[in-house]
Amino acid sequence: MIELLGWVPFFPLLGFLMLALAGRRLPKPPVAWVGVGSVAVSMLLTALIGGQFLSGTRQPYRLVLGNWIEVGDLSVPIGFYLDALSLTMMFVVTGVGLLIHLYAAGFMKDDAGYARFFAYMNLFVSAMLVLVLADNLVLLYLGWEGVGLGSYLLIGFWYEDPNNGYAARKAFVMTRIGDTSLLLGLLLLFIELHTFDIQALMFRAASLWAPGTALPVAVAALLLGGAVGKSAQLPLQSWLPDAMAGPTPVSALIHAATMVTAGVYLIARTHDLFAMAPPVQWIVAVIGALTLLMAGCSALAQTDIKRILAYSTISQIGYMFMALGVGAWSSAIFHLLTHAFFKALLFLAAGAVIFCFHHEHNIFRMGGLHRAMPLAFASFLIGSAALSALPFTSGFYSKHEILSAAYEVSPGLWAAGCLGAVITGLYSFRLVFLVFFGVQPQDVDNRLDWRMSVPLVLLGVLTLFGGMLRIPLDSVFPGLLNPDRNLSLVSVATIAAPFLGLLIAVLLYFKGGFSTLPLAGFGLINRMRMFFFSGWGIDTLYQALAVRPFYFIAKANKNDALDSLYTLVALLGREGHLLARRSQTGHIRWYTSSIALGTVVVIAIGWLS
Amino acid sequence: MSEISIEQGLLLSAALFVLGLIGVLARRNLIMILMAMEVMFNAAGLAFIVAGSRWGQADGQIMFLLILTLAAAEVGVGLGLVLQIFRRFHTLDADSLNGMRG
């Protein structure tokens, strides 16, 4: 079974090719069969491969399909590498991806670009599978860029609206900054260590480089740059909220199964390098802590249901980065797994709400839905509970592990994480109370397609119990820590933090109680709200720091200084032509005399020499 | 019958050639230019004849026959063109026929 590994990314690619070539001529049912079916086959293969892998010795397995690039001493094979880490990622990508595809088959049923949509989705999944399975950094980079392309196509899927195109370009350009950093990192690795193979790289790095010296620090910093761009962490996070321009299943796919988890995966995959560069690892943790706080505060002020979820994703990825930063690699991947479940659930439920509210996004114009849409309500309740890490949900176990690991390293990080947990509880239940309680403003169309309700139910179950699906990662990561399971004060505080947020949300948003309206009267608070709403003014900052100067340079250099070199060449040509033209007088006798004179000169030269 | 030396023959040929060239350069009437060109052709032909008789070989005379044919063909085409030019422009002045300048 395990030899079939190469087929896992191939089937979605095949689906993409079929839909891209023939999709426009197919009616919708076969399009859905191809689009969902290709991912389903991959999921099935993953399950079979995973079964064999887990029941066996769990030795890493490598499959080389052929040579991709072979120049001099550079050799890049098309090779896949299976270990517990890539298997976990495969399960996330194909499993959650399959449910999202199934949901999308119902959600997009009235869209004219049905085939185009599934073609892009399959391409996206295929690229992500290549990314997680690649055994060398070049193939990983191929998947990395493929994911970037897929996200660009999907965010700008409704391209008739220029704003969507803008959001897509923004996502592409901002992640491209990180991609460039990653490319530099892997080229530096190749120059120094003469291979692209990840396992060989880790081995050579450990044997050739001393921990904490300049080289591992530089390489780790460059790789971190790539991870930060793809995973939407500070300071490259502002593309993710705008990426909500795409259809809701796309948001679910980007946030849960693919794309943003790529950065976390990259750091986990190259964790040996990061462990050798303590300053960079510390920066990873600090970036995670700052991002989770920043994104949490921004989520508090949003009114768009999808933007709240987008900021919550940034915040949760922040937790994963914090875990990576403190060396709790396997906790980070565990949180990635549980996050994939509950974030997909939340997005799909939000999609159902938006769908039934006739594409309304503002949570203040929703309300009272708990009677009309019990399934969406239950999904949101479970999802929010897991998101804010209430006990006995899967999110609780993963986040608790991260926070106790953070406490071992630095109480400051732990405190930031706990504060983040309070904020998480507040904003997730603010969302739940505003959307599902209170007065229902309008009639809703509450009939959900079975293709939309089945994924919701399955993801709900996974969100509650998905923590048990954890694949032990001891074979991949060094056992750095033994989580403190004692019911200490720290542990109690960690558990209590989300409840504090929930309590505040109940007081503020559940059936009145306190009202936030008087607070908005204070200038300072209002200004803070605007500040959070804009995502901490990052966009304005970039506008001033990068976009405006670029426009200025473009305007100042409208005539293109470099281009004048080529204008000069053209000018010389034209002047030469004018000069030569003078000799073309049209007088036959002038030509004859020139011929005669030329002959005399040639003969004279021949004579004299 | 006294022999004509090759130097004398070639001198005559060169003189004829230069005269023809001067004619081509100095004349403005197209017909006169054509006539001057005939002189140049014949000068070249004379040089062949002289050289052929110097070495006692028939090649010089064969070349002269070729030049004669060539000159006849050239006159045929040339006069035809002159006729066309005169019909279209009502002049044979080579200097005023300068429409094809750069």
XYZ file of C-alpha atoms in Angstrom:
711
model
C 0.000 0.000 0.000
C 2.713 2.379 1.048
C 4.186 2.315 -2.463
C 1.084 4.145 -3.625
C 2.286 7.291 -1.855
C 2.992 9.020 -5.157
C -0.653 8.731 -6.167
C -1.876 10.810 -3.242
C -0.945 14.216 -4.724
C -1.520 12.867 -8.228
C -5.270 12.344 -8.015
C -6.182 15.939 -7.157
C -3.792 17.036 -9.912
C -5.572 14.706 -12.318
C -8.876 16.163 -11.167
C -7.528 19.638 -11.814
C -6.394 18.709 -15.313
C -9.684 17.037 -16.185
C -11.748 19.955 -14.920
C -9.476 22.557 -16.448
C -9.569 20.901 -19.868
C -13.098 19.565 -20.064
C -14.915 21.178 -17.147
C -16.749 23.792 -19.170
C -18.431 21.190 -21.325
C -19.536 19.040 -18.386
C -22.792 19.482 -16.475
C -22.547 20.097 -12.740
C -23.022 16.586 -11.289
C -19.997 15.023 -13.043
C -17.932 18.094 -12.161
C -18.734 17.538 -8.505
C -17.968 13.833 -8.844
C -14.548 14.552 -10.319
C -13.765 17.441 -7.975
C -14.823 15.757 -4.751
C -13.967 12.263 -5.936
C -10.316 13.015 -6.639
C -9.810 14.238 -3.084
C -11.839 11.311 -1.765
C -9.534 8.858 -3.538
C -6.530 10.644 -2.052
C -8.153 10.473 1.377
C -8.772 6.757 0.948
C -5.167 6.180 -0.133
C -3.959 8.222 2.819
C -6.042 6.118 5.167
C -4.656 2.882 3.671
C -1.079 4.151 3.720
C -1.536 5.513 7.219
C -2.957 2.197 8.401
C 0.037 0.330 7.066
C 2.494 2.878 8.379
C 1.034 2.960 11.878
C 0.675 -0.782 12.176
C 4.233 -1.343 11.003
C 7.530 -0.224 12.442
C 6.818 3.424 11.665
C 10.143 3.739 9.955
C 10.317 6.745 7.602
C 9.580 5.656 4.058
C 11.038 7.286 0.971
C 9.665 6.946 -2.535
C 11.639 8.294 -5.478
C 9.606 8.581 -8.656
C 12.306 9.983 -10.900
C 14.707 12.783 -11.508
C 13.450 16.294 -11.841
C 16.642 18.316 -12.202
C 20.088 16.841 -12.823
C 22.855 19.371 -13.436
C 26.442 18.851 -12.350
C 26.466 17.941 -8.686
C 22.923 19.244 -8.266
C 20.360 16.497 -8.266
C 16.719 17.097 -7.409
C 14.599 13.957 -7.440
C 10.832 13.826 -7.420
C 10.853 12.097 -4.098
C 8.286 11.740 -1.363
C 9.061 11.204 2.290
C 6.612 9.662 4.697
C 6.984 9.867 8.428
C 4.599 10.573 11.281
C 4.739 14.331 10.619
C 3.941 14.176 6.922
C 1.304 11.531 7.623
C -0.420 13.862 10.086
C -0.336 16.636 7.502
C -1.664 14.273 4.841
C -4.586 13.349 7.044
C -5.345 17.002 7.679
C -5.077 18.019 4.039
C -7.024 15.151 2.520
C -9.494 14.546 5.364
C -10.505 18.105 6.130
C -10.023 18.943 2.466
C -12.471 16.223 1.461
C -15.158 17.495 3.848
C -14.668 21.035 2.570
C -14.907 19.839 -1.030
C -18.119 18.002 -0.255
C -19.511 21.097 1.409
C -18.451 23.242 -1.526
C -20.352 20.957 -3.899
C -23.509 22.140 -2.146
C -22.438 25.690 -1.359
C -21.404 26.601 -4.897
C -24.248 24.793 -6.660
C -25.673 27.976 -8.192
C -22.353 29.420 -9.266
C -21.571 29.694 -12.953
C -17.899 28.888 -12.424
C -18.556 25.513 -10.773
C -15.957 23.584 -12.775
C -13.374 26.356 -12.526
C -13.889 26.418 -8.763
C -13.270 22.703 -8.317
C -10.324 22.799 -10.693
C -8.648 25.450 -8.523
C -9.549 23.631 -5.297
C -8.002 20.395 -6.590
C -4.884 22.228 -7.694
C -4.634 23.788 -4.261
C -4.936 20.453 -2.456
C -2.492 18.809 -4.836
C 0.115 21.543 -4.292
C -0.289 21.278 -0.528
C 0.187 17.515 -0.663
C 3.377 17.964 -2.679
C 4.532 20.469 -0.070
C 4.032 18.154 2.887
C 5.353 15.049 1.158
C 8.423 16.510 -0.555
C 11.704 14.942 0.512
C 13.776 17.844 -0.762
C 13.473 21.583 -0.406
C 13.089 22.310 -4.120
C 10.045 20.066 -4.452
C 8.750 21.577 -1.226
C 9.223 24.992 -2.788
C 7.263 23.845 -5.839
C 4.356 22.896 -3.603
C 4.840 26.118 -1.651
C 4.465 28.237 -4.769
C 1.659 26.028 -6.045
C -0.225 26.753 -2.834
C 0.421 30.458 -3.368
C -0.936 30.227 -6.903
C -3.987 28.253 -5.768
C -4.765 30.782 -3.057
C -4.423 33.624 -5.552
C -6.815 31.981 -7.989
C -9.343 31.111 -5.293
C -9.314 34.393 -3.385
C -9.917 36.182 -6.655
C -12.444 33.576 -7.755
C -15.254 36.123 -8.106
C -13.053 38.259 -10.290
C -15.828 40.511 -11.582
C -15.466 42.592 -8.436
C -12.148 44.504 -8.615
C -11.858 44.393 -4.803
C -11.575 40.610 -4.910
C -8.827 40.855 -7.484
C -7.080 43.351 -5.251
C -7.346 41.008 -2.258
C -5.954 38.164 -4.349
C -3.025 40.261 -5.516
C -2.386 41.393 -1.972
C -2.255 37.810 -0.729
C 0.064 36.854 -3.573
C 2.454 39.772 -3.177
C 2.640 39.605 0.617
C 3.279 35.887 0.713
C 5.779 36.428 -2.095
C 7.899 38.512 0.275
C 8.115 35.474 2.533
C 8.672 33.154 -0.433
C 11.702 35.146 -1.507
C 13.140 34.832 1.965
C 12.528 31.075 1.908
C 14.186 30.785 -1.513
C 17.246 32.646 -0.248
C 17.307 30.349 2.777
C 17.276 27.174 0.768
C 19.858 28.447 -1.689
C 22.094 29.331 1.233
C 21.598 25.818 2.585
C 22.559 24.366 -0.788
C 25.665 26.525 -1.115
C 26.845 25.525 2.320
C 25.748 21.899 2.509
C 25.572 20.860 -1.197
C 22.263 19.069 -1.062
C 18.571 19.840 -1.092
C 17.489 16.634 0.607
C 15.827 17.613 3.887
C 16.985 14.669 5.983
C 20.544 14.911 4.654
C 20.481 18.657 5.261
C 19.456 18.207 8.875
C 22.136 15.581 9.398
C 24.910 17.616 7.760
C 23.863 20.804 9.519
C 24.012 19.054 12.875
C 27.424 17.586 12.165
C 29.073 20.559 10.435
C 27.689 23.606 12.203
C 28.027 24.667 15.789
C 24.753 25.661 17.415
C 24.210 29.382 17.704
C 26.794 30.359 15.077
C 26.064 32.718 12.223
C 25.141 30.166 9.540
C 22.351 28.266 11.265
C 20.990 31.548 12.597
C 20.945 33.111 9.133
C 19.354 30.068 7.513
C 16.751 29.685 10.247
C 15.922 33.397 10.035
C 15.416 33.165 6.266
C 13.227 30.080 6.598
C 11.288 31.858 9.322
C 10.679 34.711 6.888
C 9.027 32.270 4.508
C 6.959 30.701 7.273
C 5.836 34.100 8.541
C 4.604 35.102 5.098
C 2.694 31.900 4.418
C 1.280 31.533 7.902
C 0.193 35.168 8.162
C 2.190 36.080 11.247
C 3.504 39.480 12.236
C 4.523 41.469 10.274
C 3.125 39.847 7.111
C -0.332 38.968 8.424
C -2.549 41.559 6.795
C -3.281 39.580 3.644
C -5.282 36.945 5.510
C -8.289 39.059 6.625
C -8.572 40.404 3.082
C -8.404 36.877 1.720
C -11.988 36.544 2.970
C -12.973 37.911 -0.439
C -13.019 34.356 -1.734
C -15.980 31.983 -1.384
C -16.413 30.593 2.149
C -15.222 27.020 1.374
C -12.021 28.604 0.079
C -11.562 30.420 3.367
C -12.090 27.139 5.162
C -9.546 25.416 2.949
C -6.959 28.178 3.269
C -7.392 28.434 7.034
C -7.864 24.865 8.067
C -6.326 22.361 5.720
C -3.818 24.144 3.533
C -1.817 27.302 3.051
C -1.497 28.895 6.493
C -0.406 25.668 8.108
C 2.439 25.437 5.593
C 4.635 27.795 7.618
C 4.126 25.787 10.805
C 4.892 22.608 8.873
C 8.061 24.119 7.394
C 9.433 25.051 10.812
C 8.470 21.676 12.262
C 10.089 19.909 9.297
C 13.342 21.823 9.691
C 13.177 21.923 13.488
C 16.769 20.724 13.821
C 17.925 23.943 12.207
C 15.792 26.055 14.488
C 17.001 24.162 17.520
C 20.532 25.091 16.439
C 19.631 28.772 16.283
C 18.317 29.713 19.740
C 17.953 33.444 18.963
C 15.721 32.700 15.970
C 13.733 30.178 17.941
C 13.154 32.786 20.590
C 11.995 35.207 17.865
C 9.564 32.533 16.635
C 8.042 32.340 20.110
C 7.870 36.132 20.467
C 6.309 36.531 17.017
C 3.747 33.903 17.976
C 2.912 35.614 21.272
C 2.651 39.074 19.711
C 0.596 37.801 16.804
C -1.863 35.910 18.955
C -2.478 39.007 21.088
C -2.654 41.387 18.146
C -4.973 39.210 16.112
C -7.151 38.505 19.165
C -7.624 42.215 19.827
C -8.389 42.811 16.152
C -10.977 40.024 16.191
C -12.733 41.765 19.096
C -13.522 44.811 16.995
C -14.602 43.171 13.734
C -18.187 43.124 12.538
C -17.775 40.811 9.550
C -18.328 37.190 10.608
C -15.601 35.901 8.310
C -13.068 38.526 9.342
C -13.533 37.532 12.997
C -12.707 33.965 12.041
C -9.784 35.135 9.913
C -8.243 36.993 12.840
C -8.903 34.008 15.078
C -6.910 31.886 12.630
C -3.986 34.299 12.767
C -4.206 34.157 16.532
C -4.305 30.346 16.667
C -1.365 30.065 14.284
C 0.325 32.435 16.716
C -0.146 29.756 19.393
C 1.452 27.220 17.086
C 4.415 29.514 16.491
C 4.752 30.011 20.212
C 4.812 26.238 20.656
C 7.460 25.923 17.938
C 9.428 28.694 19.571
C 9.539 26.975 22.931
C 10.496 23.677 21.338
C 7.142 21.968 21.828
C 7.172 20.785 18.215
C 4.681 18.012 18.623
C 2.257 20.263 20.543
C 2.373 22.726 17.638
C 1.456 19.992 15.180
C -1.218 18.724 17.559
C -2.733 22.200 17.701
C -2.488 22.377 13.911
C -4.541 19.178 13.742
C -7.242 20.257 16.184
C -7.292 23.762 14.725
C -7.904 22.280 11.279
C -11.008 20.543 12.625
C -12.571 23.372 14.546
C -11.629 26.129 12.139
C -13.050 24.191 9.191
C -16.183 23.601 11.253
C -16.489 27.291 12.148
C -15.949 28.478 8.601
C -18.359 25.981 7.114
C -20.978 26.865 9.725
C -20.352 30.551 9.022
C -20.780 29.757 5.354
C -24.140 28.142 6.127
C -25.191 31.229 8.098
C -24.079 33.553 5.306
C -25.747 31.317 2.739
C -29.058 31.373 4.601
C -28.868 35.085 5.325
C -28.579 35.826 1.597
C -24.877 36.792 1.720
C -25.097 39.001 4.779
C -21.715 39.224 6.565
C -22.351 41.744 9.349
C -22.968 40.025 12.681
C -24.915 43.018 14.002
C -27.555 42.430 11.341
C -27.939 38.797 12.385
C -29.479 37.292 15.490
C -31.768 34.692 16.976
C -30.639 31.945 14.690
C -30.459 29.209 17.322
C -34.046 28.177 16.622
C -33.982 28.543 12.836
C -30.649 26.818 12.243
C -30.009 24.329 15.047
C -27.260 22.535 13.116
C -25.279 25.701 12.447
C -25.862 26.729 16.063
C -24.568 23.430 17.427
C -21.579 23.586 15.056
C -20.746 27.097 16.144
C -21.120 26.221 19.799
C -18.794 23.229 19.500
C -16.364 25.127 17.273
C -16.220 28.137 19.558
C -15.792 25.946 22.615
C -12.830 24.237 20.950
C -11.461 27.532 19.673
C -11.476 29.047 23.136
C -10.178 25.748 24.563
C -12.998 24.882 26.932
C -12.280 21.561 28.654
C -13.038 18.227 26.963
C -12.918 19.642 23.461
C -9.951 18.794 21.271
C -8.710 22.395 21.270
C -8.386 22.270 25.038
C -5.808 19.500 25.037
C -3.636 21.029 22.371
C -3.716 24.563 23.734
C -3.142 23.369 27.271
C -0.039 21.527 26.135
C 1.259 24.629 24.386
C 0.673 26.866 27.379
C 2.260 24.502 29.875
C 5.240 24.094 27.553
C 5.468 27.881 27.265
C 5.424 28.209 31.050
C 8.426 25.900 31.329
C 10.414 28.218 29.078
C 9.142 31.635 29.997
C 6.245 32.715 32.248
C 5.957 35.842 30.116
C 5.013 33.819 27.056
C 2.596 31.823 29.166
C 0.970 35.026 30.407
C 0.590 36.313 26.852
C -0.951 32.996 25.842
C -3.387 33.107 28.770
C -4.374 36.679 27.991
C -4.874 35.535 24.410
C -7.083 32.714 25.690
C -9.254 35.227 27.575
C -9.593 37.324 24.437
C -10.317 34.208 22.371
C -13.150 33.230 24.693
C -14.524 36.756 24.530
C -14.550 37.155 20.772
C -15.730 33.659 19.933
C -18.721 33.852 22.245
C -19.413 37.449 21.262
C -19.850 36.025 17.782
C -22.060 33.172 18.981
C -24.305 35.391 21.100
C -24.707 38.078 18.456
C -25.489 35.658 15.639
C -27.569 33.035 17.393
C -29.358 34.868 20.220
C -31.422 38.008 20.405
C -33.915 39.060 17.800
C -33.966 37.490 14.393
C -34.045 40.411 11.957
C -35.313 38.642 8.860
C -36.597 35.348 7.620
C -33.899 32.955 6.635
C -33.707 30.259 4.087
C -32.783 27.454 6.469
C -32.779 24.481 4.170
C -29.294 23.102 3.948
C -28.190 20.770 1.216
C -27.156 17.346 2.600
C -23.740 17.956 1.123
C -23.436 20.912 3.460
C -24.883 19.350 6.595
C -22.944 16.075 6.513
C -19.507 17.778 6.656
C -20.767 19.952 9.509
C -21.817 16.918 11.556
C -18.591 15.028 10.831
C -16.423 18.026 11.631
C -18.394 18.602 14.812
C -17.611 15.062 15.935
C -13.960 15.511 14.947
C -13.785 18.795 16.820
C -14.978 17.140 19.997
C -13.016 13.923 19.767
C -10.334 14.676 17.150
C -7.759 15.005 19.891
C -7.705 11.216 20.046
C -6.594 10.970 16.423
C -3.200 12.313 17.349
C -0.406 10.367 15.728
C 2.584 10.045 18.074
C 5.389 12.176 16.721
C 8.152 10.924 19.010
C 9.927 9.385 16.056
C 10.229 12.785 14.378
C 10.848 15.191 17.219
C 13.210 14.908 20.145
C 11.315 14.467 23.411
C 12.295 17.818 24.828
C 9.672 18.100 27.477
C 7.371 16.077 29.609
C 4.175 18.088 29.975
C 3.307 18.927 33.525
C 0.023 17.194 34.172
C -0.236 18.277 37.791
C -3.172 20.428 38.737
C -0.956 23.311 39.731
C -1.979 26.945 39.987
C -0.624 27.537 36.501
C -2.701 24.727 35.143
C -5.835 26.025 36.863
C -5.211 29.519 35.545
C -4.740 28.130 32.047
C -8.024 26.293 32.240
C -9.836 29.245 33.782
C -8.639 31.856 31.264
C -11.150 31.090 28.480
C -13.970 30.948 31.027
C -13.132 34.504 32.037
C -13.521 35.556 28.416
C -16.752 33.596 28.149
C -18.049 35.311 31.298
C -17.285 38.758 29.901
C -19.011 37.810 26.662
C -22.087 36.629 28.575
C -22.211 39.871 30.529
C -21.729 42.089 27.510
C -23.580 40.364 24.718
C -26.009 37.772 26.117
C -29.442 39.358 26.454
C -28.182 42.802 27.317
C -26.802 42.836 30.858
C -24.219 45.493 30.273
C -24.209 47.342 27.028
C -21.146 48.286 25.066
C -22.825 51.348 23.624
C -21.918 53.822 26.442
C -18.304 52.672 26.233
C -18.148 53.712 22.605
C -18.824 57.277 23.768
C -15.347 57.641 25.215
C -12.954 58.993 22.635
C -10.082 56.823 23.763
C -12.037 53.592 23.649
C -13.530 54.458 20.309
C -10.119 55.200 18.937
C -8.862 51.889 20.285
C -11.780 50.162 18.610
C -10.901 51.743 15.292
C -7.282 50.787 15.841
C -8.196 47.149 16.488
C -10.713 47.189 13.666
C -8.030 48.131 11.182
C -5.867 45.245 12.377
C -3.528 47.507 14.330
C -3.064 49.867 11.440
C -0.694 47.500 9.676
C -2.229 48.248 6.307
C -1.912 51.990 6.828
C 1.678 51.475 7.899
C 2.513 49.500 4.767
C 0.644 51.996 2.677
C 2.904 54.720 4.048
C 6.117 52.691 4.169
C 5.965 50.691 0.970
C 3.092 51.520 -1.340
C 3.350 55.314 -1.333
C 7.140 55.441 -1.796
C 6.752 52.921 -4.585
C 4.128 55.052 -6.289
C 6.392 58.069 -5.794
C 9.388 56.336 -7.335
C 7.252 55.048 -10.172
C 5.972 58.526 -10.841
C 9.382 60.179 -10.529
C 10.901 57.597 -12.807
C 8.110 57.732 -15.334
C 10.606 58.135 -18.164
C 12.645 55.214 -16.890
C 16.277 56.196 -16.348
C 17.570 52.777 -17.357
C 15.594 52.911 -20.543
C 17.571 55.961 -21.746
C 20.471 53.627 -22.554
C 18.322 51.879 -25.125
C 16.902 55.167 -26.342
C 20.504 56.199 -26.981
C 21.078 53.143 -29.152
C 17.960 53.967 -31.135
C 19.092 57.590 -31.435
C 22.487 56.566 -32.792
C 20.785 54.361 -35.346
C 18.512 57.175 -36.442
C 21.336 59.721 -36.731
C 23.453 57.253 -38.688
C 20.546 56.715 -41.009
C 20.161 60.465 -41.588
C 23.854 60.703 -42.363
C 23.819 57.799 -44.798
C 20.721 59.175 -46.440
C 22.643 62.191 -47.645
C 24.555 60.011 -50.111
C 21.367 58.851 -51.777
C 20.881 61.891 -53.978
C 19.025 60.273 -56.831
C 21.538 61.643 -59.393
C 22.800 58.837 -61.600
C 25.966 60.757 -62.364
C 26.733 61.067 -58.653
C 26.462 57.313 -58.260
C 28.598 56.688 -61.304
C 31.295 59.031 -60.060
C 31.247 57.302 -56.664
C 31.696 53.930 -58.366
C 34.523 55.270 -60.500
C 36.195 56.957 -57.582
C 35.823 53.810 -55.482
C 37.378 51.699 -58.226
C 40.298 54.113 -58.548
C 40.847 54.068 -54.789
C 40.733 50.251 -54.626
C 43.134 49.918 -57.530
C 45.445 52.511 -56.015
C 45.476 50.667 -52.724
C 46.233 47.407 -54.548
C 49.019 49.094 -56.494
C 50.686 50.767 -53.592
C 50.668 47.895 -51.195
C 52.599 44.716 -91.931
C 54.093 46.069 -88.796
C 53.057 44.545 -85.515
C 51.111 46.686 -83.087
C 52.683 46.280 -79.673
C 50.515 45.387 -76.707
C 51.432 48.621 -74.926
C 50.044 50.714 -77.745
C 46.892 48.624 -77.935
C 46.277 48.811 -74.234
C 46.969 52.566 -74.173
C 44.368 53.078 -76.875
C 41.958 50.907 -74.954
C 42.547 52.839 -71.727
C 42.164 56.163 -73.522
C 38.875 55.032 -75.053
C 37.691 53.786 -71.652
C 38.473 57.072 -69.929
C 36.815 59.023 -72.747
C 33.742 56.864 -72.334
C 33.771 57.343 -68.588
C 34.071 61.091 -68.973
C 31.142 60.919 -71.333
C 29.043 59.007 -68.814
C 29.987 61.424 -66.041
C 29.751 64.653 -67.970
C 26.741 64.095 -70.230
C 23.245 64.746 -68.952
C 21.249 63.317 -71.802
C 20.431 59.652 -71.212
C 20.990 58.699 -74.839
C 24.424 60.290 -74.791
C 25.204 58.408 -71.595
C 24.210 55.160 -73.268
C 26.442 56.003 -76.224
C 29.361 56.782 -73.927
C 28.810 53.438 -72.277
C 29.072 51.772 -75.693
C 32.485 53.374 -76.028
C 33.492 51.931 -72.653
C 32.289 48.465 -73.702
C 34.300 48.656 -76.886
C 37.358 49.821 -74.997
C 37.127 46.726 -72.836
C 36.601 44.625 -75.960
C 39.673 46.130 -77.581
C 41.756 45.234 -74.545
C 40.630 41.602 -74.908
C 41.440 41.557 -78.626
C 44.895 43.011 -78.043
C 45.621 40.533 -75.296
C 44.331 37.657 -77.403
C 46.574 38.555 -80.338
C 49.570 39.017 -78.024
C 49.340 35.428 -76.796
C 47.909 34.078 -80.035
C 44.835 32.623 -78.395
C 41.186 32.699 -79.437
C 39.859 33.480 -75.944
C 40.176 37.241 -76.494
C 37.990 37.131 -79.581
C 35.434 34.907 -77.857
C 35.219 37.395 -75.013
C 34.767 40.206 -77.533
C 31.866 38.357 -79.115
C 30.341 37.964 -75.638
C 30.757 41.687 -74.942
C 29.208 42.509 -78.305
C 26.143 40.408 -77.484
C 25.985 41.926 -74.046
C 26.204 45.421 -75.417
C 23.445 44.706 -77.917
C 21.193 43.366 -75.188
C 22.051 46.322 -72.961
C 21.176 48.785 -75.673
C 17.913 46.979 -76.303
C 16.874 47.213 -72.642
C 18.420 50.636 -72.176
C 16.672 52.213 -75.131
C 13.407 50.637 -74.061
C 13.798 52.237 -70.631
C 14.737 55.558 -72.209
C 11.580 55.386 -74.264
C 9.452 54.707 -71.182
C 11.170 57.470 -69.228
C 10.574 59.951 -71.982
C 6.940 59.001 -72.208
C 6.388 59.378 -68.501
C 8.542 62.370 -67.630
C 8.884 64.147 -70.981
C 12.579 64.651 -70.404
C 15.824 62.768 -70.800
C 17.838 64.930 -68.438
C 19.545 62.535 -65.969
C 19.850 65.255 -63.316
C 16.182 66.118 -63.232
C 15.268 62.398 -62.968
C 16.215 62.253 -59.291
C 12.961 61.011 -57.764
C 14.613 58.027 -56.021
C 16.646 59.897 -53.457
C 16.944 59.084 -49.762
